[in-house]
mmCIF file of C-alpha atoms and ligand atoms in Angstrom:
data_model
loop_
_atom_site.group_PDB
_atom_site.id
_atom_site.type_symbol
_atom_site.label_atom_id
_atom_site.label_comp_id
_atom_site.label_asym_id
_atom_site.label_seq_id
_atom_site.Cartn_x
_atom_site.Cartn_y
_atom_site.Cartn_z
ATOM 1 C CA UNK A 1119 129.697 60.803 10.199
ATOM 2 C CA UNK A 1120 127.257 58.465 8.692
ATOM 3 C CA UNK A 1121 125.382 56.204 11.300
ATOM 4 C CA UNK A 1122 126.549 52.902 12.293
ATOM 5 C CA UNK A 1123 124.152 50.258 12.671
ATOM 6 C CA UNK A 1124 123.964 47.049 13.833
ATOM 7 C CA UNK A 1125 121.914 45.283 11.279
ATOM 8 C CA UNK A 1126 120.016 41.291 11.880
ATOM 9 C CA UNK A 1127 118.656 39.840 8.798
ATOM 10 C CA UNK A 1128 120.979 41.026 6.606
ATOM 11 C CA UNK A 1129 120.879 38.392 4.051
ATOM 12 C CA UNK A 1130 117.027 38.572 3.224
ATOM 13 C CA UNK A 1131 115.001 40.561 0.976
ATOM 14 C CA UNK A 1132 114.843 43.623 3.579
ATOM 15 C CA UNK A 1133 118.212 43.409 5.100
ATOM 16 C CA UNK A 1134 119.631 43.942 1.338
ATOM 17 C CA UNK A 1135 117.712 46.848 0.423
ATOM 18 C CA UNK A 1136 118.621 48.285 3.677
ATOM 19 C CA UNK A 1137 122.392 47.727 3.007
ATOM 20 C CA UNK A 1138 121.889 48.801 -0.112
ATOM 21 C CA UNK A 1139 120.604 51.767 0.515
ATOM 22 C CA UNK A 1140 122.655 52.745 3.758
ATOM 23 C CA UNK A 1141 125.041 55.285 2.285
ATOM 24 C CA UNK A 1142 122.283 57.446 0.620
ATOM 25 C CA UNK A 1143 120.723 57.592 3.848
ATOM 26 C CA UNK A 1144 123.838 58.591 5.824
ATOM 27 C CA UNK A 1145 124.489 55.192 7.830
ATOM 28 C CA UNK A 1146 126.602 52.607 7.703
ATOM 29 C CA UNK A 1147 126.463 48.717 8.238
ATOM 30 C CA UNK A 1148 128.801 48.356 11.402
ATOM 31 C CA UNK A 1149 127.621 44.517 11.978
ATOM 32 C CA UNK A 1150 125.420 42.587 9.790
ATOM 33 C CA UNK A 1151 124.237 38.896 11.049
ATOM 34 C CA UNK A 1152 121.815 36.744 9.897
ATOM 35 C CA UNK A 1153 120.546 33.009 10.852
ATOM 36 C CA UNK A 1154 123.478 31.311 12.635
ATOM 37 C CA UNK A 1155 125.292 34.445 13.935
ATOM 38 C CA UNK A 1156 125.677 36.230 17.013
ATOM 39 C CA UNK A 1157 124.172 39.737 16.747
ATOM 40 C CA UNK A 1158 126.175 40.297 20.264
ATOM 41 C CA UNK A 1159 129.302 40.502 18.289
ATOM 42 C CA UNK A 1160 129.822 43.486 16.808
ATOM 43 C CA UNK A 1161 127.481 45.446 18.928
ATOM 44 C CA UNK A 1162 129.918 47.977 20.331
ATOM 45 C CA UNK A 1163 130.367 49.585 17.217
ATOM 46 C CA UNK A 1164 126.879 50.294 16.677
ATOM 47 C CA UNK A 1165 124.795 53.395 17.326
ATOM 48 C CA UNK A 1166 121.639 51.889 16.872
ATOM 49 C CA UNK A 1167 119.880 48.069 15.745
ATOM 50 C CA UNK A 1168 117.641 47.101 12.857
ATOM 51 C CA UNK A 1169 116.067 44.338 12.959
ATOM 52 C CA UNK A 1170 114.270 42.654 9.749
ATOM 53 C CA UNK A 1171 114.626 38.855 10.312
ATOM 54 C CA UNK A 1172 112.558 36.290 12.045
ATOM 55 C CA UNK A 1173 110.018 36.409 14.741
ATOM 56 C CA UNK A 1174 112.122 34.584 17.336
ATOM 57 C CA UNK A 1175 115.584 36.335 16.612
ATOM 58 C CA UNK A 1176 113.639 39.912 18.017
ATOM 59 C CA UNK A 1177 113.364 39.306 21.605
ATOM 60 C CA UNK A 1178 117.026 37.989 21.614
ATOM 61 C CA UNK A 1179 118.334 41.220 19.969
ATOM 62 C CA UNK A 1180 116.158 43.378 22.248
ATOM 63 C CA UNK A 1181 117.270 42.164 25.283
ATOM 64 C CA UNK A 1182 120.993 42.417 24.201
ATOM 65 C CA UNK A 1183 120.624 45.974 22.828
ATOM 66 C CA UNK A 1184 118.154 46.826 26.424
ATOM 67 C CA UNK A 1185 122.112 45.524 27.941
ATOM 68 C CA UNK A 1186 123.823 47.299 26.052
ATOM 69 C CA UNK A 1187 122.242 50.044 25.716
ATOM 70 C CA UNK A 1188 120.876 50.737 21.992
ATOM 71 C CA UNK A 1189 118.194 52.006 20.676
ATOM 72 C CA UNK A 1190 115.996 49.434 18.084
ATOM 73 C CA UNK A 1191 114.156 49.431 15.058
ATOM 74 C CA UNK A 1192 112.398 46.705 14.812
ATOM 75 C CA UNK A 1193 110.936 45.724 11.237
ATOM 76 C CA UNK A 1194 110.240 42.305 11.427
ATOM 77 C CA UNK A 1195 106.418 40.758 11.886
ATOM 78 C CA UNK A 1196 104.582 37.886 13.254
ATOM 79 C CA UNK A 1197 105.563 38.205 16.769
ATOM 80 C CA UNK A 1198 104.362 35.557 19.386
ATOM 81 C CA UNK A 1199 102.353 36.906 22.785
ATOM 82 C CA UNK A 1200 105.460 35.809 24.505
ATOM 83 C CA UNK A 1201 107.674 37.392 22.075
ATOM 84 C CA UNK A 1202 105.726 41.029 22.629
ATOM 85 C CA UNK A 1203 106.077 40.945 26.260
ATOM 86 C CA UNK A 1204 109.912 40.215 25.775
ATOM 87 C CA UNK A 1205 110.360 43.140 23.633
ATOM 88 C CA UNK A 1206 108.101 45.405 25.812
ATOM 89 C CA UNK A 1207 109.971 44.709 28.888
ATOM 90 C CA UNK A 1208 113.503 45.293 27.081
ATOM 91 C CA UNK A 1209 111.330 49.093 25.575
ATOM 92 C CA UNK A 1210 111.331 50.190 28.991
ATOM 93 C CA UNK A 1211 114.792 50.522 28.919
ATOM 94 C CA UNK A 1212 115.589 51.780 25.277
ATOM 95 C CA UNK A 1213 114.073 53.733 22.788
ATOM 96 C CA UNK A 1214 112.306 51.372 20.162
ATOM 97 C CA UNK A 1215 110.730 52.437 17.409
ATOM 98 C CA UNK A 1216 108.215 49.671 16.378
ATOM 99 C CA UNK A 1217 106.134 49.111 12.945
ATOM 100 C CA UNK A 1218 104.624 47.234 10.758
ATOM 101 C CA UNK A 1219 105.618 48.942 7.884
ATOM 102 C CA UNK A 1220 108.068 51.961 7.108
ATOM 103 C CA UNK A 1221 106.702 53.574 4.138
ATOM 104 C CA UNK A 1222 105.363 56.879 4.408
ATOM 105 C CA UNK A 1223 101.537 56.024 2.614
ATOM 106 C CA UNK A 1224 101.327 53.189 5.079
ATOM 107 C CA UNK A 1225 102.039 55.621 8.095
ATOM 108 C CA UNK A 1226 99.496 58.205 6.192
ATOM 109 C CA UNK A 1227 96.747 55.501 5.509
ATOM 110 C CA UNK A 1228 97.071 54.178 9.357
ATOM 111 C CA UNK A 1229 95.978 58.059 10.117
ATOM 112 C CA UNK A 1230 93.266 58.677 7.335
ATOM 113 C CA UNK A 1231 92.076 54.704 8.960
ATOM 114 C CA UNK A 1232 91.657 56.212 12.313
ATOM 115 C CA UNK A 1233 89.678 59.218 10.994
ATOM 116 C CA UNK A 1234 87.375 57.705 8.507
ATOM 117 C CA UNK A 1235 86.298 54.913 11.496
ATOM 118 C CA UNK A 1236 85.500 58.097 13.542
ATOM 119 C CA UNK A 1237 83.805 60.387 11.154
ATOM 120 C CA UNK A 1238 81.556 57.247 9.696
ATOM 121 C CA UNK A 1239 78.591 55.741 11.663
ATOM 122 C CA UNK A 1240 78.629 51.787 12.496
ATOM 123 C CA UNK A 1241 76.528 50.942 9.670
ATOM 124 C CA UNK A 1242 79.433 51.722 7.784
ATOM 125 C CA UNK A 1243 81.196 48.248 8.316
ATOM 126 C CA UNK A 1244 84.480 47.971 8.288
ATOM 127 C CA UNK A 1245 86.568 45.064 6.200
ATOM 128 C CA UNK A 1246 90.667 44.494 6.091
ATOM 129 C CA UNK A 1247 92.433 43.207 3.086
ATOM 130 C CA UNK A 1248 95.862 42.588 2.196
ATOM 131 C CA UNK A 1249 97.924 41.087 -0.558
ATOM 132 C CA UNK A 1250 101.341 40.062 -0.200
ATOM 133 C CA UNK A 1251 104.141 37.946 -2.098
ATOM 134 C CA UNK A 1252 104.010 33.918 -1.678
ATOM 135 C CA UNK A 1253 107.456 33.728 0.051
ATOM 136 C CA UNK A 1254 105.654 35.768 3.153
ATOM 137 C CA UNK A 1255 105.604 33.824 6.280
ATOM 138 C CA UNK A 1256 103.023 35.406 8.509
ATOM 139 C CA UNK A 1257 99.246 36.231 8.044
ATOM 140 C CA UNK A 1258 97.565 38.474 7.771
ATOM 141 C CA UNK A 1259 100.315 41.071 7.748
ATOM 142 C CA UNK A 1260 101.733 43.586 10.628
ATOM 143 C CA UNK A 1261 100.245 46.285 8.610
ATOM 144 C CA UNK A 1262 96.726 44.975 8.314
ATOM 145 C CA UNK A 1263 97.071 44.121 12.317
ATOM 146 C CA UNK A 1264 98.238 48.250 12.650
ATOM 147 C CA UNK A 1265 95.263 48.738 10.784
ATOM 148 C CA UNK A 1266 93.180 46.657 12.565
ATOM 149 C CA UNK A 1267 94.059 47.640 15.876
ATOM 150 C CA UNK A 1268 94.014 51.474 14.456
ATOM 151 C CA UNK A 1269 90.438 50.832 13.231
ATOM 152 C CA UNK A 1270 88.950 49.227 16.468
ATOM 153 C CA UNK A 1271 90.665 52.575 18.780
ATOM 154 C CA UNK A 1272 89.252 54.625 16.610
ATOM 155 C CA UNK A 1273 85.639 53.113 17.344
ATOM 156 C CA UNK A 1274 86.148 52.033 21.402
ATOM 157 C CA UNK A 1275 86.447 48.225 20.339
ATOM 158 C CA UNK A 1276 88.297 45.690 20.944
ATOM 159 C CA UNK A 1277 90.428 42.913 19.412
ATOM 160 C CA UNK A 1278 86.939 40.258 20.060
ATOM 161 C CA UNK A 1279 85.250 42.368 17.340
ATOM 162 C CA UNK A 1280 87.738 40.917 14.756
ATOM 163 C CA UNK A 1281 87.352 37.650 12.361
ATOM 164 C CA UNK A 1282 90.786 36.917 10.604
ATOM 165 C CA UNK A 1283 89.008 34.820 7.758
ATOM 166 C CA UNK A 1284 85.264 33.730 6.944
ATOM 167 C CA UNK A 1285 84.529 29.883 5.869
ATOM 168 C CA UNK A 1286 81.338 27.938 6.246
ATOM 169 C CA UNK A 1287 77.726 28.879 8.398
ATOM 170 C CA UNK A 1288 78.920 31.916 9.131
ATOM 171 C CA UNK A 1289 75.673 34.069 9.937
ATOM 172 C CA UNK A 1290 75.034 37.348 9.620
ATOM 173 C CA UNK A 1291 77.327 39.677 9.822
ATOM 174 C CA UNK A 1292 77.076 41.803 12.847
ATOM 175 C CA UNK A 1293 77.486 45.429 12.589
ATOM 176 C CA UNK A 1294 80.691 45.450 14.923
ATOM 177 C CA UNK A 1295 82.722 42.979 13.475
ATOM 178 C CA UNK A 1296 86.124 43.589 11.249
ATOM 179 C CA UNK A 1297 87.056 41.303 9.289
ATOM 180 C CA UNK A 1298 90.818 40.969 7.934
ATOM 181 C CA UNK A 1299 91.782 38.754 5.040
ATOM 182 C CA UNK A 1300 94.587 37.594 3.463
ATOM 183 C CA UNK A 1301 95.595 36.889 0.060
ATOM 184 C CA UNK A 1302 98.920 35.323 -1.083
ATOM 185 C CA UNK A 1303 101.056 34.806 -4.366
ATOM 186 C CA UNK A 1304 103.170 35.907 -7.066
ATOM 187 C CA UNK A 1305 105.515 38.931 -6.108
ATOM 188 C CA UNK A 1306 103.490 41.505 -4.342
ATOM 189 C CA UNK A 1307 105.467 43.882 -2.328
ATOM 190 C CA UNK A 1308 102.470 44.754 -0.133
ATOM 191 C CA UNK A 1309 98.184 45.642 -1.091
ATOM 192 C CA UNK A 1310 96.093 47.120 1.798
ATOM 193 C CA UNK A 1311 92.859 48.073 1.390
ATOM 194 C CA UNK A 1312 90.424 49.187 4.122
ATOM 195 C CA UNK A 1313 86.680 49.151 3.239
ATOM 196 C CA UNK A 1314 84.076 50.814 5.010
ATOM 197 C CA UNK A 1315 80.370 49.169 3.326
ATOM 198 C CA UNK A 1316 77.074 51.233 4.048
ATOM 199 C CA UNK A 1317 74.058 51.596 3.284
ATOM 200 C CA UNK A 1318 74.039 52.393 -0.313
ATOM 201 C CA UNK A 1319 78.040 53.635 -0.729
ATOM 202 C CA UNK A 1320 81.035 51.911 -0.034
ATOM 203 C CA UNK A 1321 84.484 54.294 1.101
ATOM 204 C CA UNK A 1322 87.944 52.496 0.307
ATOM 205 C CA UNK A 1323 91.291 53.738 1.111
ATOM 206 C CA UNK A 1324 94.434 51.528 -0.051
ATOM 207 C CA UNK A 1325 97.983 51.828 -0.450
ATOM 208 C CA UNK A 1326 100.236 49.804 -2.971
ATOM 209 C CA UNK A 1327 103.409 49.052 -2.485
ATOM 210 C CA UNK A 1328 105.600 48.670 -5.466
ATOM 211 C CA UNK A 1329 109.037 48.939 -4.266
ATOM 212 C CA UNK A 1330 110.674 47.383 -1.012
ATOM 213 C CA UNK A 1331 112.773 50.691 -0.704
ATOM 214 C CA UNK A 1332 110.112 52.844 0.587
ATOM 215 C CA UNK A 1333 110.434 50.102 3.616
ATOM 216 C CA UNK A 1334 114.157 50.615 3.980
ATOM 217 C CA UNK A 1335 114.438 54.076 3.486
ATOM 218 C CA UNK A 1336 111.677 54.563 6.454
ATOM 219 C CA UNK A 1337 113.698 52.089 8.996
ATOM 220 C CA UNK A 1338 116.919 53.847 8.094
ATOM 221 C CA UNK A 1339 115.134 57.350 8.882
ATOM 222 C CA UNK A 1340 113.714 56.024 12.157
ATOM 223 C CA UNK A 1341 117.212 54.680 12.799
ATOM 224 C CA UNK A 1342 118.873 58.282 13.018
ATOM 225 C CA UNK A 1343 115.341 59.116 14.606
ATOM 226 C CA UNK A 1344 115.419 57.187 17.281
ATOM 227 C CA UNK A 1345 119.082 57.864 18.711
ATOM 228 C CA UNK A 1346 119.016 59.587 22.041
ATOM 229 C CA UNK A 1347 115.397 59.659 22.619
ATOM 230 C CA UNK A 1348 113.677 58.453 25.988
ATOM 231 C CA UNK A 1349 113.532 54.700 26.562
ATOM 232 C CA UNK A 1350 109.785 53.102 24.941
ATOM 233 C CA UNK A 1351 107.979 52.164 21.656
ATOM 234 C CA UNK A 1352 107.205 54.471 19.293
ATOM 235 C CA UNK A 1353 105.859 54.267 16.105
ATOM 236 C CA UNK A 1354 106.262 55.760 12.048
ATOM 237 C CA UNK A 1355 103.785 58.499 12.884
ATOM 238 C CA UNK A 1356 106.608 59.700 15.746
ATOM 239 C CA UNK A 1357 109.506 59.955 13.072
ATOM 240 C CA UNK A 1358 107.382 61.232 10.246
ATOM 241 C CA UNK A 1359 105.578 63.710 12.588
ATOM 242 C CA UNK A 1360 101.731 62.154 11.428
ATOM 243 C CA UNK A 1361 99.591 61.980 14.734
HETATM 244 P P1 NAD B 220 113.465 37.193 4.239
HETATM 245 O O1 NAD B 220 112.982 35.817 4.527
HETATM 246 O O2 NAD B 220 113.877 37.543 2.838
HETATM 247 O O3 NAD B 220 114.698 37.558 5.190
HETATM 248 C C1 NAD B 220 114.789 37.230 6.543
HETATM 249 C C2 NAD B 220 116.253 37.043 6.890
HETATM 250 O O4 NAD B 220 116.343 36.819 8.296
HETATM 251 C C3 NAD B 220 116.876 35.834 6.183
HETATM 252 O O5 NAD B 220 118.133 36.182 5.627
HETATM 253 C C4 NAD B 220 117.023 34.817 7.313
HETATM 254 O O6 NAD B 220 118.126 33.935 7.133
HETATM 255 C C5 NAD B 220 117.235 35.742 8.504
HETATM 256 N N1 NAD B 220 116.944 35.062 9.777
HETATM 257 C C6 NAD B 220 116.050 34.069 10.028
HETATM 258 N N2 NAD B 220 116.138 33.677 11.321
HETATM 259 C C7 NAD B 220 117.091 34.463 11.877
HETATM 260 C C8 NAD B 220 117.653 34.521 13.185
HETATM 261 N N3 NAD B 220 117.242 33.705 14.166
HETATM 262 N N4 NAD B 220 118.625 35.441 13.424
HETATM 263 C C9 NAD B 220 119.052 36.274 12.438
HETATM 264 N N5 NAD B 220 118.594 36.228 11.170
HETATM 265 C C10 NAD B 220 117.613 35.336 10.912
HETATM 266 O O7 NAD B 220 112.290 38.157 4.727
HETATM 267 P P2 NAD B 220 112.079 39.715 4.386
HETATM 268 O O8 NAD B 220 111.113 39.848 3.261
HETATM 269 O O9 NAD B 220 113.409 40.418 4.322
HETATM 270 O O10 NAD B 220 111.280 40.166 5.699
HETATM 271 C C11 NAD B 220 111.858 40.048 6.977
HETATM 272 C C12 NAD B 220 110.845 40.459 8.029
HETATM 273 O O11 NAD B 220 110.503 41.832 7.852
HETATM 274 C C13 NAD B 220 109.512 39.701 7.953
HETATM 275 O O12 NAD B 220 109.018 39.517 9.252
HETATM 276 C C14 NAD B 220 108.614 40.655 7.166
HETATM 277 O O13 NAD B 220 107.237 40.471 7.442
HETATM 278 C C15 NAD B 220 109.098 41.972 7.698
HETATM 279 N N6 NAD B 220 108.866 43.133 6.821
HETATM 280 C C16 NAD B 220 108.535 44.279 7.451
HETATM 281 C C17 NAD B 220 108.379 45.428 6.734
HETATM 282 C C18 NAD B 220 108.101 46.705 7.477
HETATM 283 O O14 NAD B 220 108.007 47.788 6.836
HETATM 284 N N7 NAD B 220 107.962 46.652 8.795
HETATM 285 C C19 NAD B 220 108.538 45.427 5.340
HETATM 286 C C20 NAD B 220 108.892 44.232 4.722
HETATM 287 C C21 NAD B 220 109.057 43.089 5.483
#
């Protein structure tokens, strides 16, 4: 029996890859709803929720699937503080499985991030850079803040280590400091690139995204993941088994 889902956002760019590509990936759409509809609706004939719509509509969803019992994929970005610790307080009682991106060289290059910021010394200084499409809403991405918050675990630091842009008398750069940039335009599916410049060399890892399939095929897979596992967030590396 394929998986029935309960599916908000259905009408954008991710929510019709995602129905597209349902069937192949044994599920089903048992409810879509987008702006304007109420996800409550149809949620009894759902085994699970995906969510790839707008920053507001998650916390809403969460806390009717936390009622109702179902577990949550959540794909959308750009959350608000406020909007976190809604979600986090529905986690507690559901499994979640929460990312900033579902392809499997993302989930890969979030693990060879957290090595390479452990195996290099601080003078190799780390820099965060994304591209995405001009129709994208947020900045910088959810994957460049995964990586980002991957990076500064990896070396003990902490989110006051980051600059999210550089413009005018800027100083020095000190040896801590991350800084994440973003570029916009055209169609881009999704560029990350993590840079680590030292003395004399300069290590990059990056991951291009040409298709937004490898997204929906990775929330559909951490849909049928997630079912029946122990209420709280977990992440791509979970389903795909990449510590
Ligand atoms: P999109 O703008 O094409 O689609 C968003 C859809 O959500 C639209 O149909 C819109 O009408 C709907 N929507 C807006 N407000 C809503 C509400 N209150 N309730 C229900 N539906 C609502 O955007 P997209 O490119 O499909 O991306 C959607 C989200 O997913 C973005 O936050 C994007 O950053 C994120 N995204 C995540 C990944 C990932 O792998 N995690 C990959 C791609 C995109």
């Amino acid at each position: 029996m394929p998986t029935s889902l309960l599916l908000q956002g259905a009408q954008g760019r991710m929510g019709r890859a995602i129905a597209g590509l349902a069937e192949e990936e044994e599920c089903r759409i048992g409810h879509a709803c987008d702006a304007g509809d109420d996800p409550g609706a149809g949620i009894g004939d759902c085994e699970v929720a995906v969510d790839f719509s707008s920053h507001e509509a998650t916390p809403v969803l969460a806390g009717l699937c936390a009622e109702a019992g179902l577990p949550l994929v959540i794909g959308t970005t750009g959350h608000l503080e406020r909007e976190v610790a809604a979600i986090r307080e529905a986690a507690a009682r559901i499994p979640m499985v929460w990312a900033g991106n579902y392809s499997i060289g993302i989930t890969l290059l979030l693990h060879l991030t957290r090595e390479a910021a452990r195996a290099l010394p601080p003078a190799y200084q780390a820099e965060i850079v994304e591209m995405h499409h001009r129709h994208k809403k947020d900045a910088p991405s959810g994957t460049a803040e995964n990586l980002l918050d991957a990076l500064l675990g990896a070396r003990e630091q902490d989110r006051g280590d980051a600059v999210f842009g550089r413009h005018g008398l800027t100083g020095e750069r000190p040896e801590r400091e991350v800084g994440v940039h973003a570029l916009r335009g055209g169609e881009v599916v999704g560029e990350h690139t993590v840079l680590f410049a030292g003395p004399g060399e300069r290590v990059t890892l990056g991951h291009s995204a040409q298709d937004r399939a490898i997204f929906a095929r990775g929330a559909l897979r951490a849909a049928r993941w997630v079912i029946g596992r122990e209420p709280g967030i977990y992440g791509m590396g979970d389903v795909l088994g990449i510590g």
